[in-house]
Every structure is written in structure tokens, then in C-alpha cells.
Coordinates of C-alpha atoms in Angstrom, one line a residue:
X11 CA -65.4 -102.5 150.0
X12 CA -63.8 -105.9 149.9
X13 CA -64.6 -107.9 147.3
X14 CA -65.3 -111.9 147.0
X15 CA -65.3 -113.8 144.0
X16 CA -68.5 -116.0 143.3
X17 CA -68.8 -119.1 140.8
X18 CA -70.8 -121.9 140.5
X19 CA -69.8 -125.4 140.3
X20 CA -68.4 -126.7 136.6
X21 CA -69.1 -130.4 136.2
X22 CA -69.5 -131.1 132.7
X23 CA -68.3 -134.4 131.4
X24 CA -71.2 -137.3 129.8
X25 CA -70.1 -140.8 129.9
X26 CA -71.9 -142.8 127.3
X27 CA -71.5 -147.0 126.3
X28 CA -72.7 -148.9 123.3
X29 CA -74.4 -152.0 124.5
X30 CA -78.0 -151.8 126.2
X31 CA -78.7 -154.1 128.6
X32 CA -81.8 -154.7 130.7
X33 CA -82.6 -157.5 133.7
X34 CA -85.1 -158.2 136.0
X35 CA -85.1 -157.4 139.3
X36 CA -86.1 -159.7 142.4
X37 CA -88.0 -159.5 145.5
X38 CA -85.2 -158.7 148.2
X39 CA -84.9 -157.9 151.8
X40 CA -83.8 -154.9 153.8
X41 CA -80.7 -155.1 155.7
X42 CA -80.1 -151.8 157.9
X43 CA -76.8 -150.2 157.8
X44 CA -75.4 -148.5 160.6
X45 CA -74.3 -144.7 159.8
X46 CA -70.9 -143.9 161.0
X47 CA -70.3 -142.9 164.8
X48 CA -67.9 -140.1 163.4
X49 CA -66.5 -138.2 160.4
X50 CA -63.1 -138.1 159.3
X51 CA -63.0 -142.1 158.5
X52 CA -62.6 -142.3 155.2
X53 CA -62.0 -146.5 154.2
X54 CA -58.9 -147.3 152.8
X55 CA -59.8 -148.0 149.4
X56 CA -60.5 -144.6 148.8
X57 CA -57.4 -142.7 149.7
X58 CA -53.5 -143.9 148.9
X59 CA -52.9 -141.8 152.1
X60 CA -54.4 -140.8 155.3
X61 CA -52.3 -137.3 156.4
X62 CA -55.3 -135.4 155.4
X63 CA -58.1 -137.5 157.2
X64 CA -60.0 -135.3 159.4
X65 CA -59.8 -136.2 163.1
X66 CA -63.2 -133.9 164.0
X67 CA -65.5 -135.3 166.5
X68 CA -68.1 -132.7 167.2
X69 CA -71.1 -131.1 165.4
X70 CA -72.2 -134.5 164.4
X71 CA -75.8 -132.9 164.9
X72 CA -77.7 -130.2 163.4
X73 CA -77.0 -127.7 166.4
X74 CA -75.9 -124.7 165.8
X75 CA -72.6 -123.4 167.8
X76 CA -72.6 -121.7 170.5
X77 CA -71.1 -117.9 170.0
X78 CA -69.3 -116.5 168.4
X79 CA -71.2 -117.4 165.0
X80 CA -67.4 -117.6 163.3
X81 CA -64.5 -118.0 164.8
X82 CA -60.6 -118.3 162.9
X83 CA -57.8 -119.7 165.1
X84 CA -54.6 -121.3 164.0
X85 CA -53.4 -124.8 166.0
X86 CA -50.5 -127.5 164.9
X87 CA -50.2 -125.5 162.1
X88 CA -53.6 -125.6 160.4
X89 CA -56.3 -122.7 160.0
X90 CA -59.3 -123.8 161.2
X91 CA -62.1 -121.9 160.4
X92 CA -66.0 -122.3 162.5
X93 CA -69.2 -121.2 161.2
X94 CA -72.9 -121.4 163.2
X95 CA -73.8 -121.4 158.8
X96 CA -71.9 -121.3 156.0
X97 CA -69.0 -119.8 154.9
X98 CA -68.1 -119.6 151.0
X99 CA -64.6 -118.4 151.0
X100 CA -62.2 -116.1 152.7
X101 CA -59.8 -113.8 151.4
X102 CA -56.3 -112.6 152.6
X103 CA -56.0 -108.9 151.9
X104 CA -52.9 -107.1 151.5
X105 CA -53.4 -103.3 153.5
X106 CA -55.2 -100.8 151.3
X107 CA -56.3 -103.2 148.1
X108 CA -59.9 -104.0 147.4
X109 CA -58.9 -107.0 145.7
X110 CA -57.5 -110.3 147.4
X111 CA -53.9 -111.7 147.8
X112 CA -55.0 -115.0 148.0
X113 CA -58.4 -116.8 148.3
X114 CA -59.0 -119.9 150.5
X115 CA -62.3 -122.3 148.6
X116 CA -63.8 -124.7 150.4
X117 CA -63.6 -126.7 147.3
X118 CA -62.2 -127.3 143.8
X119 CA -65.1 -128.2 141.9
X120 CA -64.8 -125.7 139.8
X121 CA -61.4 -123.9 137.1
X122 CA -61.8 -120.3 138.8
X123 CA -60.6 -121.9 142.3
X124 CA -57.3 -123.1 140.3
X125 CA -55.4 -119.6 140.0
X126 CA -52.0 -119.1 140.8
X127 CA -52.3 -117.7 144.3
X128 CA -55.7 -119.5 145.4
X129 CA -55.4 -122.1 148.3
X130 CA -57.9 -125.2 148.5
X131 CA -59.1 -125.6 152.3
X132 CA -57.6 -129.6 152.8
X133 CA -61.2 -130.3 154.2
X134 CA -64.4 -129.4 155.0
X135 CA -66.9 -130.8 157.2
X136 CA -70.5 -129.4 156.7
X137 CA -74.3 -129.9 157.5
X138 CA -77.5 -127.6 157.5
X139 CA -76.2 -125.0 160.7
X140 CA -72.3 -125.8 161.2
X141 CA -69.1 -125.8 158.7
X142 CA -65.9 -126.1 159.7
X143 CA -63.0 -125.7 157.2
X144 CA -59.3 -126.8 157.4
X145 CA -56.4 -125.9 155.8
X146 CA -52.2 -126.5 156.5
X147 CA -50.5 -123.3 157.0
X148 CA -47.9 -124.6 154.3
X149 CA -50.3 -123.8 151.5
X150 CA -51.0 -120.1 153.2
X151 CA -47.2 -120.0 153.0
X152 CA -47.0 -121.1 149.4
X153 CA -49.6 -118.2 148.5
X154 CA -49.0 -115.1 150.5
X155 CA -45.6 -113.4 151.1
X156 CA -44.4 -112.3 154.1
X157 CA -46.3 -109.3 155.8
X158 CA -49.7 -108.7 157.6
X159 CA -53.2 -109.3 155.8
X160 CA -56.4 -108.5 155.9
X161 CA -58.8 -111.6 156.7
X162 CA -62.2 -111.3 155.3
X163 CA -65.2 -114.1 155.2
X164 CA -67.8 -114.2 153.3
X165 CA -71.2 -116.1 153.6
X166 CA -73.4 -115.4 150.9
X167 CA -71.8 -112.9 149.5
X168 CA -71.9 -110.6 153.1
X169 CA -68.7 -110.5 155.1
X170 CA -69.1 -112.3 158.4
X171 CA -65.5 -112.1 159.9
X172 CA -62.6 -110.0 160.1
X173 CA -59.5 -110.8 161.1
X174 CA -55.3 -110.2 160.3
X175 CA -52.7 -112.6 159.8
X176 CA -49.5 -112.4 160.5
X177 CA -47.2 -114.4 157.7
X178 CA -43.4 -114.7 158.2
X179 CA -41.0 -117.2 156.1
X180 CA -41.9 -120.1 158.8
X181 CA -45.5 -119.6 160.0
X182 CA -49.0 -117.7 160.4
X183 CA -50.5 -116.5 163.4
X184 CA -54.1 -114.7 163.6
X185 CA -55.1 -111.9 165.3
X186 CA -58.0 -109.5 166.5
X187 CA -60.4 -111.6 164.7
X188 CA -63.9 -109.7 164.6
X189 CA -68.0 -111.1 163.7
X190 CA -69.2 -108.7 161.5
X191 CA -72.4 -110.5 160.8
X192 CA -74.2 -113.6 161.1
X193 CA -73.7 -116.2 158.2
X194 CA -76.1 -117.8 156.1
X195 CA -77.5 -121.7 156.3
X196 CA -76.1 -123.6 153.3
X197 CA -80.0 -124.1 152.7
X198 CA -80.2 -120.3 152.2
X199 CA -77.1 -119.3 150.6
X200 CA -77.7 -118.5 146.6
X201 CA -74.0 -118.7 146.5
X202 CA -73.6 -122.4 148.0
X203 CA -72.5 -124.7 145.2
X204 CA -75.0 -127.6 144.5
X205 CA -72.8 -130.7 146.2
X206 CA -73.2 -128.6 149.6
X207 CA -76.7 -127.5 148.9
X208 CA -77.3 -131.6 148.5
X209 CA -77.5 -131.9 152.3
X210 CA -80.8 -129.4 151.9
X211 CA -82.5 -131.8 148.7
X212 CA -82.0 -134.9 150.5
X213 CA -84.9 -134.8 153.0
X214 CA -87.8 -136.8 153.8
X215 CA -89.6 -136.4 151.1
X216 CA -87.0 -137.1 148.7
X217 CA -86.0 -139.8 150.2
X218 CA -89.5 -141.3 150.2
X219 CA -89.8 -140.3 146.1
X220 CA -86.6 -141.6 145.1
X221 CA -87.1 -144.6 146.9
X222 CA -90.3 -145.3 145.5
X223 CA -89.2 -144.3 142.0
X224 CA -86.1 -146.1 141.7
X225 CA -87.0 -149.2 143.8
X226 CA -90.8 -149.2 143.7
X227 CA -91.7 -152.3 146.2
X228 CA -88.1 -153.8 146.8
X229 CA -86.6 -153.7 149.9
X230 CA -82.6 -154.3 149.6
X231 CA -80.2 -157.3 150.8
X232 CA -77.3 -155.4 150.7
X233 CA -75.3 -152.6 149.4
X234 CA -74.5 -154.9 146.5
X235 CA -78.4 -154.9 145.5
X236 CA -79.1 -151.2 145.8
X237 CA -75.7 -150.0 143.8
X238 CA -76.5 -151.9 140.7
X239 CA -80.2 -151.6 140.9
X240 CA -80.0 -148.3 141.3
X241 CA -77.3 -147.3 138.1
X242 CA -79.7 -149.9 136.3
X243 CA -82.8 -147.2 136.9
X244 CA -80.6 -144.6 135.8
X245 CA -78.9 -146.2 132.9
X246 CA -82.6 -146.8 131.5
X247 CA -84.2 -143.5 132.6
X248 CA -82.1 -140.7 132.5
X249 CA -80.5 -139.1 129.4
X250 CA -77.9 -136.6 129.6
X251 CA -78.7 -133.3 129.3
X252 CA -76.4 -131.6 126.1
X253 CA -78.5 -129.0 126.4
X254 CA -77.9 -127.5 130.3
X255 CA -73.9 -128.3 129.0
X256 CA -73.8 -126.2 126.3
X257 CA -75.9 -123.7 127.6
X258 CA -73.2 -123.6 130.7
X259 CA -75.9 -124.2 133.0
X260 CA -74.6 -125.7 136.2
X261 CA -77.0 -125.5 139.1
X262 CA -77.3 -128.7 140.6
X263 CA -80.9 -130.0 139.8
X264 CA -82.6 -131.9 143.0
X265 CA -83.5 -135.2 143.0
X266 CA -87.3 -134.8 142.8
X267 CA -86.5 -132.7 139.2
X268 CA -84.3 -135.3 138.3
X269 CA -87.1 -138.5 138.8
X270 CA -89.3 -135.4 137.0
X271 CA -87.2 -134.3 134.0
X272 CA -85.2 -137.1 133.6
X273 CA -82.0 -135.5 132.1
X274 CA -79.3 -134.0 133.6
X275 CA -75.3 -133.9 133.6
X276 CA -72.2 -135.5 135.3
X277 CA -73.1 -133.6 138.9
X278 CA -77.1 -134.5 139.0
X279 CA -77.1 -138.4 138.0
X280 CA -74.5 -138.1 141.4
X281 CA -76.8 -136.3 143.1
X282 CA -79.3 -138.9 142.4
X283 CA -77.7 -142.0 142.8
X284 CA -76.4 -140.9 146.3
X285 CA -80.1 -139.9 147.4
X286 CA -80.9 -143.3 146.1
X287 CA -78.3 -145.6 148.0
X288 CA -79.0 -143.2 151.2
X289 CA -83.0 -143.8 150.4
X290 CA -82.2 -147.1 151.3
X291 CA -80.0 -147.4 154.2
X292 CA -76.8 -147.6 152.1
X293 CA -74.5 -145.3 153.6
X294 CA -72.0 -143.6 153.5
X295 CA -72.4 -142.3 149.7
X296 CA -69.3 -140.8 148.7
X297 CA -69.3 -138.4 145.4
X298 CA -66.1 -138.1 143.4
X299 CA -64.9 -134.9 141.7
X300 CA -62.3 -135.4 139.6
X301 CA -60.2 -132.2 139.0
X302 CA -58.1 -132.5 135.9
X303 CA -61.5 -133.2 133.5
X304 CA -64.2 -131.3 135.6
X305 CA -65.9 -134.9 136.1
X306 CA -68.2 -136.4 138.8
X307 CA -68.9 -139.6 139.7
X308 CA -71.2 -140.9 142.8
X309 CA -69.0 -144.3 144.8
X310 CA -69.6 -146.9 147.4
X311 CA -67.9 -149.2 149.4
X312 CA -68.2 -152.4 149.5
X313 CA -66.4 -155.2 151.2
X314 CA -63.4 -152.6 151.5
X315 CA -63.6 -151.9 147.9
X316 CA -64.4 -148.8 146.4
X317 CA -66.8 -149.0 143.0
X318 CA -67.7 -145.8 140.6
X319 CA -71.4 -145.6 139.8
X320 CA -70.8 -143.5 136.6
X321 CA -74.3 -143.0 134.8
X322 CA -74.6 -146.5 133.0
X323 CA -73.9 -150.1 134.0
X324 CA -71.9 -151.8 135.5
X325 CA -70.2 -149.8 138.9
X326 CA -66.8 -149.9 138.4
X327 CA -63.9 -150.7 141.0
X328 CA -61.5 -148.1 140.9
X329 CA -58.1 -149.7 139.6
X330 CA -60.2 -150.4 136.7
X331 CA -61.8 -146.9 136.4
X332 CA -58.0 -145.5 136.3
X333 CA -57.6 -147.8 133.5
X334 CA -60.4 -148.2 131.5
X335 CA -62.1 -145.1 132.2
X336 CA -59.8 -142.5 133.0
X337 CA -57.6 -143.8 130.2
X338 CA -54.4 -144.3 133.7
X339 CA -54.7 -140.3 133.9
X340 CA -53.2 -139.4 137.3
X341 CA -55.7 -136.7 138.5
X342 CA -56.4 -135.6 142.3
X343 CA -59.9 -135.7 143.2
X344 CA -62.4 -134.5 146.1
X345 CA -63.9 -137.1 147.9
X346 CA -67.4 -136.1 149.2
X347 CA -68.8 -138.3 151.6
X348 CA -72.4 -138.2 152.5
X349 CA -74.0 -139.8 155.8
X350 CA -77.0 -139.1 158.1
X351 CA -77.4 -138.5 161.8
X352 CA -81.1 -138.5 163.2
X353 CA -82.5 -138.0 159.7
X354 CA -80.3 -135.3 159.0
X355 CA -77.7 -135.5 156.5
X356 CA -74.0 -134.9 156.9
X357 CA -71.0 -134.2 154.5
X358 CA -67.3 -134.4 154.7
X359 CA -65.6 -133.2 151.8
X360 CA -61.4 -134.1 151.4
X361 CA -59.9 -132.0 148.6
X362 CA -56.9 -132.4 146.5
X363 CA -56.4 -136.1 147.4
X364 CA -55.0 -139.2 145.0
X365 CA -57.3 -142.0 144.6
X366 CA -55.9 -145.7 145.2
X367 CA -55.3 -147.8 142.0
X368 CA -56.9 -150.5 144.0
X369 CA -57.8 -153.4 141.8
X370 CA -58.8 -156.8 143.2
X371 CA -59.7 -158.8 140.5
X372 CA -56.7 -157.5 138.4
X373 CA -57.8 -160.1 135.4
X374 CA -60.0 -157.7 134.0
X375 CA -62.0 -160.7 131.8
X376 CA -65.3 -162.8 132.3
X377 CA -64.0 -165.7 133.9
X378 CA -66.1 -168.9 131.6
X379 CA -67.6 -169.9 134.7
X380 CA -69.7 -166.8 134.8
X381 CA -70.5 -166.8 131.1
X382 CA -71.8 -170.8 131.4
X383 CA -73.9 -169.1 134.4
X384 CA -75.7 -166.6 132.0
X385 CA -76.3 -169.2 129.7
X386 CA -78.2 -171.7 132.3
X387 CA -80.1 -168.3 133.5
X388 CA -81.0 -168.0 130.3
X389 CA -82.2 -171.5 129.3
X390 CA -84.0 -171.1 132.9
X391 CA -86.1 -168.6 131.4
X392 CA -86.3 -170.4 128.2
X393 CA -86.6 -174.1 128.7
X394 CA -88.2 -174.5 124.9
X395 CA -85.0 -173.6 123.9
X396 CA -82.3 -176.7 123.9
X397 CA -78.2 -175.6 123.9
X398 CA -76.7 -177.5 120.4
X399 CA -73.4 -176.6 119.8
X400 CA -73.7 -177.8 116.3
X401 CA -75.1 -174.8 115.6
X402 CA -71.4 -172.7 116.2
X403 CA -70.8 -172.4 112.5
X404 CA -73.9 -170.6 111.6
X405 CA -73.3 -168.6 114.5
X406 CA -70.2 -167.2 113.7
X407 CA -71.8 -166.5 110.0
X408 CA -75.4 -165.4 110.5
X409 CA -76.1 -165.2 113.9
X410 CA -77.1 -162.2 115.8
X411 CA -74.6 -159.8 117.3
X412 CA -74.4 -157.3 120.4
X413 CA -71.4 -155.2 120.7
X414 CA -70.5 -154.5 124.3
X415 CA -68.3 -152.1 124.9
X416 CA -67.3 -150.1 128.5
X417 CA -68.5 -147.1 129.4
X418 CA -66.3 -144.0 127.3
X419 CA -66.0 -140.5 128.5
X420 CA -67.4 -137.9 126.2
X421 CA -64.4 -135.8 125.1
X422 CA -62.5 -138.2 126.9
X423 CA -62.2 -141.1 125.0
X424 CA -59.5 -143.7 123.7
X425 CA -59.0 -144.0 120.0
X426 CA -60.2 -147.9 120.6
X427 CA -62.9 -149.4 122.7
X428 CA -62.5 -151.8 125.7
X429 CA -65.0 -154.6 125.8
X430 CA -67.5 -154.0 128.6
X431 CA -66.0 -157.9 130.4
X432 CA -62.3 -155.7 131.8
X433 CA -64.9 -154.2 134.2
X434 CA -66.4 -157.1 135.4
X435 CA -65.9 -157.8 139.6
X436 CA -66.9 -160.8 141.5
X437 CA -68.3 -158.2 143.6
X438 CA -71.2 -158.0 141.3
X439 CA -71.5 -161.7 139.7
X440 CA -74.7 -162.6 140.1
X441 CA -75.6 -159.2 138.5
X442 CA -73.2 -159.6 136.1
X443 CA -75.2 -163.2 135.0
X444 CA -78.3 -161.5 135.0
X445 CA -77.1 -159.1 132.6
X446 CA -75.4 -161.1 130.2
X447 CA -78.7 -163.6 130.6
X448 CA -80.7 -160.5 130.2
X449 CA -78.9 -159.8 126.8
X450 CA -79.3 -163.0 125.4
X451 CA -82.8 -162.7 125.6
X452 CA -83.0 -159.4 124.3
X453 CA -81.1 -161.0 121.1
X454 CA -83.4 -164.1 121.4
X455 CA -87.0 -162.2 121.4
X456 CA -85.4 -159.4 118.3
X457 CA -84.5 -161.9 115.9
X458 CA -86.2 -165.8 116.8
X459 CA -89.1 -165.1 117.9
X460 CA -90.4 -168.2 116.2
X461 CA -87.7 -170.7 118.2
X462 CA -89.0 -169.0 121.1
X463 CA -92.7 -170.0 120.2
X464 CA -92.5 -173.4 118.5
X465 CA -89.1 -174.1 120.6
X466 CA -86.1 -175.3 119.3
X467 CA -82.5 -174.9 119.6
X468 CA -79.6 -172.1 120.5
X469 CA -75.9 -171.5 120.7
X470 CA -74.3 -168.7 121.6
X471 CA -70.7 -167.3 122.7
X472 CA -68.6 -164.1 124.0
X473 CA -65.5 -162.9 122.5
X474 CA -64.2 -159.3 123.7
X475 CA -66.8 -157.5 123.0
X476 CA -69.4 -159.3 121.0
X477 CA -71.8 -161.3 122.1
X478 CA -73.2 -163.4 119.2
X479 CA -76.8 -165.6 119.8
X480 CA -78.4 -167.8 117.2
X481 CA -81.1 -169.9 117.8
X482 CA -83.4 -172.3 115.4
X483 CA -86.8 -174.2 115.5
X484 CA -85.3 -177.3 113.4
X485 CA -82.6 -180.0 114.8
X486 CA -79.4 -179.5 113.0
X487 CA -77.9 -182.5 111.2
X488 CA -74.6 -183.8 112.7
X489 CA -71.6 -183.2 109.8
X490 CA -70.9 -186.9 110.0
X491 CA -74.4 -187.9 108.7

């Protein structure tokens, strides 16, 4: 007996930040978004190179292949692998042992597919009745000594294929491959981790839930709209779930027991933000694994720019994620992308891949304009109250205070904080003046309530990461009187 080794997918990091901030949302439109014609296009802002973008072009659909259910074969030196289901891992067999050489994963979400001799397929493309995983030959090389193996594959713990391989110092050739058995759906494999079982929880009537749930009436302008309204839902409603962590419970929890439960860790708010922006015709929905810290994080692009949606407010564009977030750790990541054909969703997964330190608004402060924004949003809202900067000296003695600080990796975290204003993208201004608008009131109705009854008069300012309010129901005498 030949013998696979199963885990289950290790995602375990919490992000947490200071401030709370609340706004209101708008009525708003829907925009449809066209799905991609093909996989293997992954944007630019995602990847700093594209040797390892997948050129597939078939399977788009949920049809399964024709026969042989597997099939192995070896072309401009990569090891392609085809499943009519899905296929867990293989392992490389030297003659006689029960134990593999060498293991190819079709991901690295998880430590056990880091030892020294396992090899990480380069990608995988996967949906409910087709998988196909790719992998150079160099890494084979790197992991198996010359001679011949054994070639087992296993779908849900059953072998499905058998095949040898022929490895010399410059190459590896396949022979007398063999279907032993026919492999399991991803839907029905207890063995499938949770990011490829996703394709199976995102369905219609998820869709429909989550959509209600997290956007109730709205309908969405733009990807713009649904990114920040949904990590605003998410941020307010979902706490993270110490519990399932220390308990080392890491089966992915679907998006309807999310909306139910509420809690959950790194791998289910992704899980449920993608479902969200797919709920909604944003797509694709790309989720990021990133390897050195065992963290997840769902993405979108927009505009050719690539923003994190990491549990709490506000999404984050990458450069500054790498700098703020990540504290400028250089980690490879898997890139999951996410898209639907016919209802039915897709996923391409790149692994071992370093993200672009893109950055486009490299100033990484509130510009004033957007701050004097907030404030006329806020004296919108609250025309009893009258601006008076007379009042800056009692601010900076007595007035109210909200410390906003940006988002902090549990375990993860900087000896000092950043103020939440380095994450701030034009991308999201007019979310970004709702917020801090949003925050002013939330200062305003805690602490003068009585100016906000009888009317009267306000000041308030931003510096790093305070933002102080003050507001009075009585003029304040000019110091030259």
C-alpha cells in the first residue's frame, strides 16, 4: 500500500485596528461586469512577473473530460496533470518503499506542504468536474534524484493513477501511465481544502443570502461601492473567532454559517468577502495566501490596482500592505482567483509567486483637501452646528479624541502604530470622506449632545492619528475683546 499524506488548510492570523468607524450607505446602481473570456490573465498589479501565468484555454465549463478520467503527460518541460474530478496530490515513489520520494501539492496553504523534498504544482486551474495541475520539471529535478519512480495520484484519499517517471540529471519523461479509479468532485472530496471547496459554497443560494445580508436593497455603481461596502459589513459584524484558532480548527466555514455565526478566522472573512463582491457582479475575486505567516486576505482590482480587503476598513493597495501591514516582509504568496462561467464558479490558483510593491499614491497621508471634505459632509448632516475656529485652543485641551490607527496583524505587529491616513487611496475618496465625516459624528452625538440639540458651534482637526472634535452651544469671545 502506497501511502498519501492528508492535511487541512492552516490559516491562522487575526488582523485587528483601534479606531471604529461607521457611515451610511447610499442608494446606488448596478453596473454589470463582464467575467473573463479565459483563465490564466492574471492583471499586472498582482504579479512582479508573468513566466508562471497559465496559458489554459479549455474547461472553461463544468463538463467533465472526456476519457481517460486522469491523464499525466510531460510537454515543454512541464508536468501536466488532468482530472474528470479532483486530484489532491501525487507522489513519486522510489521502487519497493511505501513512503514517497517526493510529493507534488496543489497548494501551499498549509506548513506540511513545505518539507524538504515536497514540490508545489506552479498552478492549478480547478472547477466542480475538471482540475488541471502544472508544474516545471526543474522543481521535479530539484526534488528527486536520478532513477525511475513510482507515480501515484490520489483523489480523496483513493489512488486514481499510476504511472513511472523517468528522471536523469537534464529531464523527466513519463511512462505507462495507468487509471486505477475514478476521482472524486471537489464537492465530494473530505480531503479538498476549504479554498477549493469554495467553488462548491458559492452557489445560488449563497449568492442570493450574502447579497441580501451584506447589501440588503442596494444595487452597486462599481467595484469601488461593493469592496468598501462590503469590508464595512464585515468590519461591523464579524468578530474573529480565537476560539476555532486555538482549538486548531481549520475547516473553511461557508458563507451562509458565516452571515449565521458571525465569527470566524483569516480564511472565512475571505471566503466571505469574495462570495460578496461575486454576489454582486464584481469579478474576478482574487484571495491572497500569504506563505511566510500562514495569512489570507480576499483582493480586487481596480482601475489596474490591486487593494487587500483584510477584515476591517479601509482595503488596502498593495505597496502599502507591504509596508504598513506586512511590516516590508518579502513573502511569496498564492494568488487565488475566483470567476464565474454560466453561474458556475471557476478558480485559478498561482503558487509561489512575489506580489508587486505597487503603490500609486506613494504619499501615504490625507491630503487637506479630503479632510476639509469630511468636515463640509459633516456640517451637511449638521447644519445647527457653525465651524469657529476660535474654538482650536480648547480643542487641543478638552476636546474629544479618536485614535485611528491602521489595521495590525495579531502576532504580527510593529512595536509602534501607523495612523490609519498612510492607507488612504484616491481610489476610495469619497469613502474615505464619509468615514472620517462619519467619525466626527460619532464624536459629536458621544460627547455634545446638547450643541447638537440647541445648536451651536464646532472645530475639529487630524494629526497622525488623532482625530480631536469639540463642539459648544455658546459663541466664543474673540481674544482681542
Amino acid at each position: 500500500m502506497k501511502y498519501a499524506l492528508i492535511t487541512a488548510s492552516v490559516l491562522f492570523i487575526a488582523i485587528i485596528v483601534t479606531a471604529v468607524v461607521t457611515e451610511k450607505s447610499a442608494p446606488i446602481n448596478t453596473q454589470s461586469i463582464e467575467p473573463p473570456l479565459k483563465i490564466g490573465i492574471f492583471p499586472s498589479a498582482l504579479i512582479s512577473t508573468t513566466t508562471s501565468a497559465s496559458t489554459l484555454e479549455k474547461k472553461l465549463t463544468s463538463e467533465a473530460i472526456n476519457e481517460p478520467l486522469v491523464n499525466i503527460s510531460i510537454t515543454n518541460a512541464e508536468l501536466t496533470i488532468e482530472a474528470a474530478g479532483y486530484i489532491e496530490q501525487v507522489g513519486f515513489f522510489k521502487p519497493g518503499d511505501t513512503m514517497p520520494t517526493a510529493i507534488l501539492w496543489s497548494h501551499s496553504f498549509t506548513p506540511m506542504a513545505r518539507g524538504k523534498e515536497d514540490v508545489i504544482a506552479d498552478r492549478v486551474f480547478i472547477n466542480k468536474t475538471y482540475m488541471r495541475l502544472v508544474v516545471d520539471t526543474y522543481k521535479l529535478l530539484e526534488a528527486l534524484k536520478p532513477g525511475t519512480y513510482e507515480v501515484i495520484a490520489w483523489s480523496n484519499g483513493l489512488e486514481v493513477l499510476r504511472a513511472y517517471a523517468i528522471v536523469t540529471h537534464s529531464g523527466v519523461s513519463i511512462i505507462e501511465p495507468e487509471v486505477i479509479g475514478k476521482p472524486a468532485s471537489v464537492c465530494d472530496a473530505a480531503t479538498a481544502c476549504g479554498e477549493f471547496k469554495l467553488i462548491c459554497y458559492i452557489n445560488e443560494t449563497s449568492i442570493k443570502k450574502v447579497k441580501e445580508v451584506i447589501y440588503g436593497n442596494y444595487s452597486i455603481y462599481s467595484a469601488v461601492d461593493a469592496s468598501w461596502l462590503a469590508l464595512k459589513w464585515v468590519d461591523e459584524n464579524i468578530v474573529y473567532d480565537k476560539e476555532k484558532l486555538e482549538k486548531g480548527e481549520y475547516d473553511l466555514y461557508d458563507p451562509i454559517t458565516m452571515l449565521r455565526i458571525r465569527k470566524g478566522i483569516c480564511m472565512d472573512y475571505s471566503a466571505l468577502l469574495a462570495t460578496a463582491l461575486l454576489s454582486v457582479g464584481v469579478e474576478p475575486v482574487y484571495m491572497i495566501s500569504i506563505d511566510n505567516i500562514n495569512h489570507m486576505a480576499s483582493a480586487v482590482e481596480i482601475n489596474g490596482l490591486l487593494f487587500l480587503l483584510d477584515q476591517v476598513l479601509p482595503p488596502i493597495e498593495v505597496g502599502d500592505y507591504v509596508d504598513y501591514i506586512l511590516l516590508g516582509s518579502k513573502s511569496t504568496v498564492s494568488i487565488l482567483k475566483y470567476w464565474t462561467i454560466n453561474g458556475e464558479v471557476q478558480l485559478e490558483v498561482l503558487n509561489d509567486v512575489e506580489l508587486k510593491n505597487t503603490d500609486s499614491y506613494p504619499i501615504d497621508e490625507l491630503g487637506s483637501d479630503v479632510f476639509s471634505a469630511a468636515v463640509e459632509e459633516f456640517m451637511r448632516k449638521h447644519p445647527e452646528l457653525i465651524p469657529d475656529p476660535k474654538l482650536e485652543s480648547l480643542l487641543n485641551a478638552i476636546g474629544s479624541e479618536l485614535r485611528m490607527y491602521a489595521p495590525e496583524l495579531v502576532g504580527y505587529g510593529s512595536e509602534g502604530k501607523y495612523p490609519i491616513t498612510v492607507l488612504y487611496s484616491p481610489t476610495f475618496r469619497e469613502w474615505w470622506i464619509k468615514m472620517l465625516a462619519d467619525c466626527m459624528e460619532q464624536l459629536a452625538k458621544k460627547y455634545y449632545n446638547s450643541a447638537l440639540r440647541s445648536g451651536g458651534y464646532f472645530w475639529t482637526s487630524l494629526s497622525n492619528d488623532r482625530l480631536r472634535f469639540i463642539a459648544v452651544n455658546y459663541a466664543v469671545p474673540d481674544s482681542n475683546t
